[in-house]
Every structure is written in C-alpha cells, then in structure tokens.
mmCIF file of C-alpha atoms in Angstrom:
data_model
loop_
_atom_site.group_PDB
_atom_site.id
_atom_site.type_symbol
_atom_site.label_atom_id
_atom_site.label_comp_id
_atom_site.label_asym_id
_atom_site.label_seq_id
_atom_site.Cartn_x
_atom_site.Cartn_y
_atom_site.Cartn_z
ATOM 1 C CA MET X 18 0.073 -0.146 0.043
ATOM 2 C CA ILE X 19 1.217 3.458 -0.873
ATOM 3 C CA ALA X 20 0.094 7.137 -0.239
ATOM 4 C CA PRO X 21 1.065 10.105 -2.356
ATOM 5 C CA ILE X 22 3.880 12.074 -0.887
ATOM 6 C CA ALA X 23 6.510 13.448 -3.456
ATOM 7 C CA PRO X 24 9.151 12.660 -4.400
ATOM 8 C CA PHE X 25 8.494 9.212 -2.736
ATOM 9 C CA VAL X 26 5.160 8.572 -4.116
ATOM 10 C CA LEU X 27 4.380 11.193 -6.765
ATOM 11 C CA PRO X 28 0.545 12.296 -6.745
ATOM 12 C CA GLN X 29 -1.769 12.159 -9.666
ATOM 13 C CA THR X 30 0.279 10.031 -11.887
ATOM 14 C CA HIS X 31 -1.428 7.387 -14.068
ATOM 15 C CA THR X 32 1.224 4.714 -13.022
ATOM 16 C CA PRO X 33 2.770 5.006 -9.537
ATOM 17 C CA ALA X 34 6.131 6.636 -9.738
ATOM 18 C CA GLY X 35 8.537 7.972 -7.265
ATOM 19 C CA PHE X 36 11.734 7.010 -5.196
ATOM 20 C CA SER X 37 9.678 4.478 -3.004
ATOM 21 C CA ILE X 38 8.131 2.974 -5.956
ATOM 22 C CA ASP X 39 11.332 2.305 -7.782
ATOM 23 C CA LEU X 40 12.887 1.107 -4.610
ATOM 24 C CA TRP X 41 10.054 -1.382 -3.884
ATOM 25 C CA ASN X 42 9.962 -2.662 -7.470
ATOM 26 C CA GLU X 43 13.625 -3.818 -7.142
ATOM 27 C CA VAL X 44 12.833 -5.136 -3.749
ATOM 28 C CA ALA X 45 9.971 -7.266 -5.068
ATOM 29 C CA ARG X 46 12.104 -8.378 -8.138
ATOM 30 C CA ARG X 47 14.855 -9.739 -5.948
ATOM 31 C CA MET X 48 12.251 -11.565 -3.595
ATOM 32 C CA ARG X 49 10.752 -12.775 -6.729
ATOM 33 C CA VAL X 50 7.109 -11.928 -5.608
ATOM 34 C CA GLU X 51 3.994 -10.489 -7.500
ATOM 35 C CA PHE X 52 2.133 -7.593 -5.946
ATOM 36 C CA ALA X 53 -0.649 -5.025 -6.683
ATOM 37 C CA TRP X 54 -0.562 -1.364 -5.749
ATOM 38 C CA THR X 55 -3.314 -0.030 -3.431
ATOM 39 C CA VAL X 56 -3.351 3.674 -2.815
ATOM 40 C CA ALA X 57 -4.403 5.147 0.445
ATOM 41 C CA SER X 58 -5.787 8.683 0.609
ATOM 42 C CA ALA X 59 -3.425 9.872 3.100
ATOM 43 C CA GLN X 60 -0.069 8.777 4.945
ATOM 44 C CA PRO X 61 -1.839 8.216 8.358
ATOM 45 C CA ASP X 62 -3.835 5.469 6.664
ATOM 46 C CA LEU X 63 -0.913 3.217 6.184
ATOM 47 C CA LEU X 64 -0.028 1.553 9.281
ATOM 48 C CA PRO X 65 -3.770 0.849 10.278
ATOM 49 C CA ALA X 66 -4.176 -0.935 6.841
ATOM 50 C CA VAL X 67 -0.914 -2.972 7.718
ATOM 51 C CA GLN X 68 -1.996 -3.536 11.317
ATOM 52 C CA HIS X 69 -5.401 -4.808 10.328
ATOM 53 C CA GLY X 70 -4.353 -7.130 7.574
ATOM 54 C CA ASP X 71 -5.660 -4.844 4.600
ATOM 55 C CA ALA X 72 -2.134 -4.700 3.204
ATOM 56 C CA ASP X 73 0.930 -6.891 3.426
ATOM 57 C CA VAL X 74 3.457 -4.014 2.865
ATOM 58 C CA ALA X 75 3.349 -0.253 3.166
ATOM 59 C CA ILE X 76 6.043 1.978 1.635
ATOM 60 C CA SER X 77 5.921 5.691 0.971
ATOM 61 C CA ALA X 78 7.672 7.863 3.579
ATOM 62 C CA ILE X 79 6.834 6.308 6.751
ATOM 63 C CA THR X 80 8.958 7.378 9.718
ATOM 64 C CA MET X 81 10.010 4.687 12.093
ATOM 65 C CA THR X 82 9.169 5.542 15.546
ATOM 66 C CA PRO X 83 9.249 3.548 19.029
ATOM 67 C CA GLU X 84 5.375 4.050 19.017
ATOM 68 C CA ARG X 85 4.947 2.695 15.590
ATOM 69 C CA GLU X 86 7.075 -0.158 16.238
ATOM 70 C CA LYS X 87 4.511 -1.265 18.810
ATOM 71 C CA VAL X 88 1.747 -1.799 16.059
ATOM 72 C CA VAL X 89 3.702 -3.030 13.114
ATOM 73 C CA ASP X 90 7.343 -4.251 12.156
ATOM 74 C CA PHE X 91 9.751 -2.307 10.122
ATOM 75 C CA SER X 92 12.376 -3.133 7.648
ATOM 76 C CA LEU X 93 15.969 -1.787 7.899
ATOM 77 C CA PRO X 94 15.863 2.073 7.423
ATOM 78 C CA TYR X 95 16.040 2.793 3.604
ATOM 79 C CA PHE X 96 16.314 6.631 3.855
ATOM 80 C CA ASP X 97 17.564 9.331 6.442
ATOM 81 C CA SER X 98 15.231 12.366 6.776
ATOM 82 C CA GLY X 99 13.823 14.794 9.280
ATOM 83 C CA LEU X 100 11.879 17.943 9.509
ATOM 84 C CA GLN X 101 12.522 21.081 7.837
ATOM 85 C CA ILE X 102 10.788 24.645 7.312
ATOM 86 C CA MET X 103 9.356 26.270 4.120
ATOM 87 C CA VAL X 104 8.483 29.899 3.847
ATOM 88 C CA ARG X 105 7.994 32.520 1.326
ATOM 89 C CA ALA X 106 11.381 33.646 -0.549
ATOM 90 C CA ARG X 107 12.897 36.608 1.290
ATOM 91 C CA ASN X 108 13.948 38.531 -1.916
ATOM 92 C CA GLU X 109 11.443 38.394 -4.524
ATOM 93 C CA SER X 110 11.448 40.624 -7.458
ATOM 94 C CA THR X 111 10.464 38.380 -10.283
ATOM 95 C CA PHE X 112 7.427 38.690 -12.407
ATOM 96 C CA LEU X 113 6.262 35.185 -11.543
ATOM 97 C CA ALA X 114 6.473 35.570 -7.992
ATOM 98 C CA THR X 115 4.485 38.598 -8.014
ATOM 99 C CA PHE X 116 1.897 37.195 -10.444
ATOM 100 C CA TRP X 117 1.381 34.103 -8.146
ATOM 101 C CA SER X 118 1.192 36.213 -5.165
ATOM 102 C CA ILE X 119 -2.073 37.918 -6.628
ATOM 103 C CA PRO X 120 -5.125 36.326 -5.092
ATOM 104 C CA TRP X 121 -6.771 35.499 -8.478
ATOM 105 C CA ARG X 122 -9.987 33.719 -7.083
ATOM 106 C CA PRO X 123 -11.235 36.554 -4.868
ATOM 107 C CA ILE X 124 -10.438 38.996 -7.822
ATOM 108 C CA GLY X 125 -12.357 36.875 -10.117
ATOM 109 C CA GLN X 126 -15.286 36.667 -7.749
ATOM 110 C CA LEU X 127 -15.230 40.505 -7.299
ATOM 111 C CA LEU X 128 -15.049 41.195 -11.020
ATOM 112 C CA ALA X 129 -17.982 38.512 -11.482
ATOM 113 C CA VAL X 130 -20.143 40.700 -8.906
ATOM 114 C CA ALA X 131 -18.950 43.926 -10.710
ATOM 115 C CA ILE X 132 -20.096 42.686 -14.038
ATOM 116 C CA SER X 133 -23.536 41.803 -12.720
ATOM 117 C CA ILE X 134 -23.965 45.107 -11.065
ATOM 118 C CA VAL X 135 -22.906 46.875 -14.011
ATOM 119 C CA PHE X 136 -25.291 44.935 -16.261
ATOM 120 C CA LEU X 137 -28.296 45.600 -13.827
ATOM 121 C CA LEU X 138 -27.263 49.446 -13.881
ATOM 122 C CA ALA X 139 -27.066 49.290 -17.713
ATOM 123 C CA ASN X 140 -30.594 48.059 -17.785
ATOM 124 C CA LEU X 141 -31.909 50.781 -15.457
ATOM 125 C CA VAL X 142 -30.285 53.387 -17.586
ATOM 126 C CA TRP X 143 -31.998 52.079 -20.534
ATOM 127 C CA LEU X 144 -35.469 51.988 -18.814
ATOM 128 C CA ILE X 145 -35.137 55.540 -17.693
ATOM 129 C CA GLU X 146 -33.709 56.744 -21.019
ATOM 130 C CA ARG X 147 -35.427 54.973 -23.657
ATOM 131 C CA ARG X 148 -38.359 57.426 -24.012
ATOM 132 C CA ASN X 149 -36.240 60.528 -24.212
ATOM 133 C CA ASP X 150 -33.020 59.588 -25.857
ATOM 134 C CA ARG X 151 -32.630 58.212 -29.506
ATOM 135 C CA ASN X 152 -29.577 56.301 -28.514
ATOM 136 C CA PHE X 153 -31.780 54.041 -26.341
ATOM 137 C CA GLN X 154 -34.485 53.702 -28.881
ATOM 138 C CA LYS X 155 -33.007 50.537 -30.559
ATOM 139 C CA PRO X 156 -33.190 46.937 -30.290
ATOM 140 C CA TYR X 157 -32.469 45.548 -26.761
ATOM 141 C CA VAL X 158 -29.157 44.260 -27.260
ATOM 142 C CA ARG X 159 -27.619 47.535 -29.024
ATOM 143 C CA ALA X 160 -29.512 49.616 -26.516
ATOM 144 C CA ILE X 161 -27.832 47.734 -23.528
ATOM 145 C CA GLY X 162 -24.688 48.159 -25.141
ATOM 146 C CA GLU X 163 -25.391 51.919 -25.008
ATOM 147 C CA GLY X 164 -26.379 51.544 -21.201
ATOM 148 C CA LEU X 165 -23.243 49.818 -20.580
ATOM 149 C CA TRP X 166 -21.162 52.515 -22.050
ATOM 150 C CA VAL X 167 -23.117 55.289 -20.292
ATOM 151 C CA THR X 168 -22.759 53.297 -16.877
ATOM 152 C CA MET X 169 -19.066 53.285 -17.303
ATOM 153 C CA LEU X 170 -18.966 56.772 -18.028
ATOM 154 C CA ILE X 171 -21.074 57.600 -14.895
ATOM 155 C CA ILE X 172 -18.749 55.374 -12.830
ATOM 156 C CA ALA X 173 -15.623 57.105 -14.250
ATOM 157 C CA THR X 174 -16.860 60.759 -14.157
ATOM 158 C CA GLY X 175 -19.784 60.803 -11.779
ATOM 159 C CA GLU X 176 -21.978 62.714 -14.647
ATOM 160 C CA HIS X 177 -24.380 61.896 -17.197
ATOM 161 C CA GLY X 178 -26.186 64.350 -19.488
ATOM 162 C CA GLU X 179 -26.937 68.024 -18.764
ATOM 163 C CA ARG X 180 -26.477 69.265 -14.952
ATOM 164 C CA ASP X 181 -29.889 70.989 -15.044
ATOM 165 C CA ALA X 182 -31.782 67.927 -16.421
ATOM 166 C CA SER X 183 -35.155 67.732 -14.567
ATOM 167 C CA ASN X 184 -35.444 63.981 -14.545
ATOM 168 C CA MET X 185 -35.581 62.891 -10.777
ATOM 169 C CA TRP X 186 -34.731 59.390 -11.602
ATOM 170 C CA ARG X 187 -31.623 60.508 -13.355
ATOM 171 C CA ARG X 188 -30.653 62.582 -10.541
ATOM 172 C CA VAL X 189 -31.033 59.728 -7.979
ATOM 173 C CA LEU X 190 -29.355 57.269 -10.174
ATOM 174 C CA VAL X 191 -26.214 59.076 -11.177
ATOM 175 C CA PRO X 192 -24.692 59.616 -7.928
ATOM 176 C CA ALA X 193 -25.919 56.086 -6.769
ATOM 177 C CA MET X 194 -24.142 54.443 -9.676
ATOM 178 C CA TRP X 195 -21.067 56.650 -9.246
ATOM 179 C CA LEU X 196 -21.008 55.663 -5.440
ATOM 180 C CA ILE X 197 -21.318 51.824 -6.294
ATOM 181 C CA GLY X 198 -18.470 51.983 -8.729
ATOM 182 C CA VAL X 199 -16.336 53.757 -6.216
ATOM 183 C CA VAL X 200 -16.876 50.922 -3.687
ATOM 184 C CA LEU X 201 -16.327 48.259 -6.397
ATOM 185 C CA ILE X 202 -12.964 49.952 -7.299
ATOM 186 C CA ALA X 203 -11.942 50.524 -3.720
ATOM 187 C CA GLN X 204 -12.448 46.821 -3.042
ATOM 188 C CA LEU X 205 -10.505 45.620 -6.008
ATOM 189 C CA THR X 206 -7.768 48.092 -4.964
ATOM 190 C CA ALA X 207 -7.828 46.729 -1.624
ATOM 191 C CA THR X 208 -7.612 43.221 -2.363
ATOM 192 C CA VAL X 209 -4.822 43.376 -4.721
ATOM 193 C CA THR X 210 -2.978 45.840 -2.399
ATOM 194 C CA SER X 211 -3.111 43.444 0.626
ATOM 195 C CA SER X 212 -2.025 40.635 -1.400
ATOM 196 C CA GLN X 213 1.304 42.660 -2.574
ATOM 197 C CA THR X 214 1.756 43.754 1.014
ATOM 198 C CA VAL X 215 1.953 39.968 2.079
ATOM 199 C CA ALA X 216 4.193 39.279 -0.758
ATOM 200 C CA ARG X 217 6.569 41.833 0.147
ATOM 201 C CA LEU X 218 7.013 40.855 3.858
ATOM 202 C CA GLN X 219 10.253 39.127 4.488
ATOM 203 C CA SER X 220 10.214 36.090 6.467
ATOM 204 C CA THR X 221 11.867 36.169 9.892
ATOM 205 C CA ILE X 222 11.822 32.485 10.236
ATOM 206 C CA GLN X 223 15.150 30.564 9.826
ATOM 207 C CA GLY X 224 14.910 27.639 12.078
ATOM 208 C CA PRO X 225 12.630 25.796 14.488
ATOM 209 C CA ASP X 226 13.505 28.305 17.157
ATOM 210 C CA ASP X 227 11.947 31.102 15.254
ATOM 211 C CA LEU X 228 8.451 29.260 14.918
ATOM 212 C CA PRO X 229 6.719 30.449 18.294
ATOM 213 C CA GLY X 230 4.342 33.036 17.737
ATOM 214 C CA LYS X 231 4.177 32.345 13.982
ATOM 215 C CA THR X 232 1.322 30.855 11.848
ATOM 216 C CA ILE X 233 2.263 27.346 10.841
ATOM 217 C CA GLY X 234 0.708 24.671 8.422
ATOM 218 C CA THR X 235 1.373 20.896 8.556
ATOM 219 C CA VAL X 236 -0.346 17.615 7.750
ATOM 220 C CA PRO X 237 -2.346 16.473 10.754
ATOM 221 C CA GLY X 238 -1.308 12.973 11.839
ATOM 222 C CA THR X 239 2.262 13.117 10.881
ATOM 223 C CA ILE X 240 5.583 13.321 12.594
ATOM 224 C CA ALA X 241 5.582 16.947 11.840
ATOM 225 C CA ALA X 242 2.295 17.342 13.520
ATOM 226 C CA ASP X 243 3.371 15.401 16.671
ATOM 227 C CA TYR X 244 6.450 17.696 16.874
ATOM 228 C CA LEU X 245 4.600 20.907 17.005
ATOM 229 C CA THR X 246 1.975 19.571 19.272
ATOM 230 C CA GLN X 247 4.825 18.329 21.665
ATOM 231 C CA ARG X 248 6.366 22.025 21.550
ATOM 232 C CA GLY X 249 2.701 23.612 22.145
ATOM 233 C CA LEU X 250 2.677 25.126 18.859
ATOM 234 C CA PRO X 251 -0.847 25.456 17.114
ATOM 235 C CA PHE X 252 -0.753 24.620 13.626
ATOM 236 C CA VAL X 253 -3.359 24.850 10.451
ATOM 237 C CA ASN X 254 -4.317 21.711 8.894
ATOM 238 C CA VAL X 255 -2.583 21.381 5.272
ATOM 239 C CA THR X 256 -4.161 18.342 3.087
ATOM 240 C CA THR X 257 -2.242 18.897 -0.369
ATOM 241 C CA ALA X 258 0.892 20.588 -1.559
ATOM 242 C CA ALA X 259 -1.069 22.830 -3.663
ATOM 243 C CA GLU X 260 -3.083 23.957 -0.517
ATOM 244 C CA GLY X 261 0.178 24.734 1.395
ATOM 245 C CA PHE X 262 1.533 26.712 -1.462
ATOM 246 C CA ARG X 263 -1.527 28.840 -1.570
ATOM 247 C CA MET X 264 -1.637 29.374 2.261
ATOM 248 C CA LEU X 265 2.023 30.568 1.977
ATOM 249 C CA THR X 266 1.853 32.844 -1.097
ATOM 250 C CA GLN X 267 -1.463 34.520 0.222
ATOM 251 C CA GLY X 268 -0.205 34.916 3.637
ATOM 252 C CA ASP X 269 -2.559 32.490 5.444
ATOM 253 C CA VAL X 270 0.230 30.841 7.020
ATOM 254 C CA GLN X 271 3.959 32.122 7.607
ATOM 255 C CA ALA X 272 5.630 28.602 7.467
ATOM 256 C CA ILE X 273 5.081 24.826 6.625
ATOM 257 C CA VAL X 274 6.630 22.314 8.733
ATOM 258 C CA TYR X 275 7.178 18.904 7.016
ATOM 259 C CA ASP X 276 9.634 16.174 6.023
ATOM 260 C CA ALA X 277 12.691 17.870 4.608
ATOM 261 C CA PRO X 278 12.984 15.764 1.373
ATOM 262 C CA THR X 279 9.341 16.512 0.424
ATOM 263 C CA LEU X 280 9.613 20.315 0.979
ATOM 264 C CA GLN X 281 12.942 20.419 -0.765
ATOM 265 C CA TYR X 282 11.334 18.658 -3.827
ATOM 266 C CA TRP X 283 8.335 20.869 -3.963
ATOM 267 C CA ALA X 284 10.429 23.922 -3.616
ATOM 268 C CA ALA X 285 12.577 22.925 -6.452
ATOM 269 C CA LYS X 286 9.991 21.591 -8.763
ATOM 270 C CA ARG X 287 6.631 23.770 -8.473
ATOM 271 C CA SER X 288 7.229 26.860 -6.479
ATOM 272 C CA SER X 289 8.977 28.972 -9.313
ATOM 273 C CA GLY X 290 11.264 30.700 -6.527
ATOM 274 C CA VAL X 291 8.333 32.060 -4.659
ATOM 275 C CA LEU X 292 9.048 29.581 -1.732
ATOM 276 C CA GLN X 293 12.144 28.373 -0.185
ATOM 277 C CA VAL X 294 13.239 25.894 2.371
ATOM 278 C CA VAL X 295 15.141 27.389 5.319
ATOM 279 C CA GLY X 296 17.192 26.385 8.377
ATOM 280 C CA PRO X 297 18.651 23.005 9.161
ATOM 281 C CA ILE X 298 17.192 19.566 9.226
ATOM 282 C CA PHE X 299 15.715 19.126 12.637
ATOM 283 C CA ARG X 300 14.279 15.948 14.577
ATOM 284 C CA PRO X 301 16.206 13.505 12.464
ATOM 285 C CA GLU X 302 14.036 10.403 11.324
ATOM 286 C CA LYS X 303 14.534 7.330 9.302
ATOM 287 C CA TYR X 304 11.864 5.792 6.820
ATOM 288 C CA GLY X 305 11.110 2.100 6.655
ATOM 289 C CA ILE X 306 8.884 -0.271 4.776
ATOM 290 C CA ALA X 307 6.087 -1.471 7.151
ATOM 291 C CA VAL X 308 4.887 -5.046 7.641
ATOM 292 C CA ALA X 309 2.375 -6.665 10.047
ATOM 293 C CA GLU X 310 4.028 -7.881 13.331
ATOM 294 C CA GLY X 311 5.741 -11.204 12.929
ATOM 295 C CA SER X 312 5.518 -11.213 9.130
ATOM 296 C CA ALA X 313 8.128 -13.435 7.436
ATOM 297 C CA LEU X 314 8.443 -10.608 4.700
ATOM 298 C CA ARG X 315 10.469 -8.641 6.856
ATOM 299 C CA LYS X 316 13.583 -10.917 6.699
ATOM 300 C CA ASP X 317 13.277 -11.137 2.907
ATOM 301 C CA ILE X 318 12.720 -7.408 2.517
ATOM 302 C CA ASN X 319 15.937 -6.703 4.698
ATOM 303 C CA GLU X 320 18.095 -9.144 2.732
ATOM 304 C CA ALA X 321 16.888 -7.446 -0.421
ATOM 305 C CA LEU X 322 17.745 -3.991 0.852
ATOM 306 C CA LEU X 323 21.371 -5.274 2.004
ATOM 307 C CA ALA X 324 22.056 -6.690 -1.448
ATOM 308 C CA MET X 325 20.960 -3.283 -3.010
ATOM 309 C CA TYR X 326 23.316 -1.336 -0.779
ATOM 310 C CA GLU X 327 25.976 -3.618 -1.426
ATOM 311 C CA ASP X 328 25.856 -3.713 -5.191
ATOM 312 C CA GLY X 329 25.215 -0.137 -5.777
ATOM 313 C CA THR X 330 21.758 -0.322 -6.934
ATOM 314 C CA TYR X 331 20.238 1.643 -4.097
ATOM 315 C CA GLU X 332 22.601 4.559 -4.957
ATOM 316 C CA GLN X 333 21.423 4.446 -8.673
ATOM 317 C CA ILE X 334 17.750 4.707 -7.435
ATOM 318 C CA TYR X 335 18.638 7.434 -4.991
ATOM 319 C CA GLY X 336 20.497 9.393 -7.594
ATOM 320 C CA LYS X 337 17.694 9.363 -10.001
ATOM 321 C CA TRP X 338 15.486 11.303 -7.546
ATOM 322 C CA PHE X 339 17.896 13.210 -5.447
ATOM 323 C CA ALA X 340 21.151 13.887 -6.914
ATOM 324 C CA ALA X 341 19.990 17.322 -8.121
ATOM 325 C CA ALA X 342 19.353 18.290 -4.531
ATOM 326 C CA LYS X 343 22.675 17.393 -3.143
#
C-alpha cells in the first residue's frame, strides 16, 4: 500500500512513480514476488491498513518511531530524513513571484459581481432613457450596449447628461451609480494591495526556534504534527501541496513544517522561486518499509535491501531522485 507524498510517491500519476516506488519494484524483483498497488488517501492510513491485515506491505515516506514499532514491524531504514521549514522567499522581485502572489480567485469573484451590477445598472439606464434619448430607442441588445457605455462613464466621471436635467430618476441614479463604482474599485484595489503587502513581507523564520508566535501549517497525523504539538505550537491543517503553496503565498500561514525531502522537492520543482526551504534539518528520522508484526516478509525485504546497498543499486535509485538536491 502506498500514499502520495512527493518525491517518494508522486501524486496524480497514471502509473505509480517515485523513489519509494522504484525501490520497492527492485525489492520485489529480488524477492521474486508479485504484487498490486493499493493507494491510500493519506499517509496516516498506511499503518492501520497493515496492522489490520488490509495490506501486506506499506511503503511511502513512513517514519520509524518507537510508538509505531509497537503496532507494526519495520524493515531496515532505507532513507535518512528529518523535518524542515518552508517559507516565502525573502527577496522576491520576479514577475512570476508577483503574479502568483495575487489572489486571483477573490479577484475573479469580485469582477463577476461587478459585471453583474454594471449589467443591472445598464438596464436601469435603458429603462429611464429609452423614451427621451434616441440612442436607447434601438433593439434591446444594442440599447443595452449603449447603457453599458453610459454606466461606465457615470462610474468614471460621476456625470450623465446636462446638469440641469429635470429627470428625478436620473438625479438619483447617477450619484448612486457613481458611489457603487467607487466601492467596487476600492474593494478591488484593497484586495490587490493587501496581497502585494503580504508578498513583500520578508520572512523572519530561519529555524525551529523562530516558530513560536508564527502561523504554521502542516499535515495532521504526521511526525511534523506530533513535533509541533509536543512543543505547544498550534498549526493549521494542510491536506495537499497545492493548498500549502496557496496558504504561504497568500499569507494564510507563515511557515510549513514537514519532511525535509518533500519540502525540498516541491520548492525545487513547483514553487518557481516564490517559496524556499530554510534552516537546518531537525528532529532526525528514518524511513522504513512497514509489515505486520511477525511477518516473514521482513527478513526477505531486509536481505533485498542489504544486497541493493552492497551492489550499488540503491545509490542508482537514490541518484535518480535526489542527486540534483545534493
């Protein structure tokens, strides 16, 4: 059984791929066993599946701990890891950094509301002016086009027609439309400005000692979550890498604490320089392959791993996924 966690098990791939996938394929080949992949929705689901007999083996990025050793057996360690911290890049001046820091979804929602309001106002202008103004005595579509143009002019200038016009509805409508336009423009400006302010904030987080008092995100049910809980540091739940990126770029969290190789992989592959991994690796940990307690598979897996270490196969697989990060 596997669970997505890059680069050990890449998410959203048609065929399972990743460091742990390549490692297990070679282990299974040497053991001469056939197998089928079962994908769990999240990392915390792996060990219960092995414990309850729903899976014979679990491999992904499973940290070996004394607590976990009480419910499952582990193979020899096959990866040295630890926790690290991801923050916004300190010096961001690229176009892409600015582009991705803009909250496009709220802006899109605001524009949709603005378009709807302008369209309604254009219809009001048409209803008021269609008897007196030739420009509005046209088929509906063309008349509404004229209404849209007049509406935009009113929002931009605050005026429409002659100042001494006696039409009461016009005198009420024009300032109301102008005020609505001011509110919409102010809201759009505030949304963009606040996002850019967040984008320019320099991170003061350089290691785990800087985490107290900061807004932190991590994946619940993981070693990172346990670490933060033990230190009395509250955290925001993060379920996917994309969600973590959004939280950091938009300022919802100031740091993501998670397994170092995963953060390093995503920072290098997907963040376009907007995010960076900072500080040393802390709380060292090792990854292992989990099997049920007393399973005979453990001995065969260990023998395969030892043989891979000895003949250089492990180094070849490691180099495929991590050589660029050295």
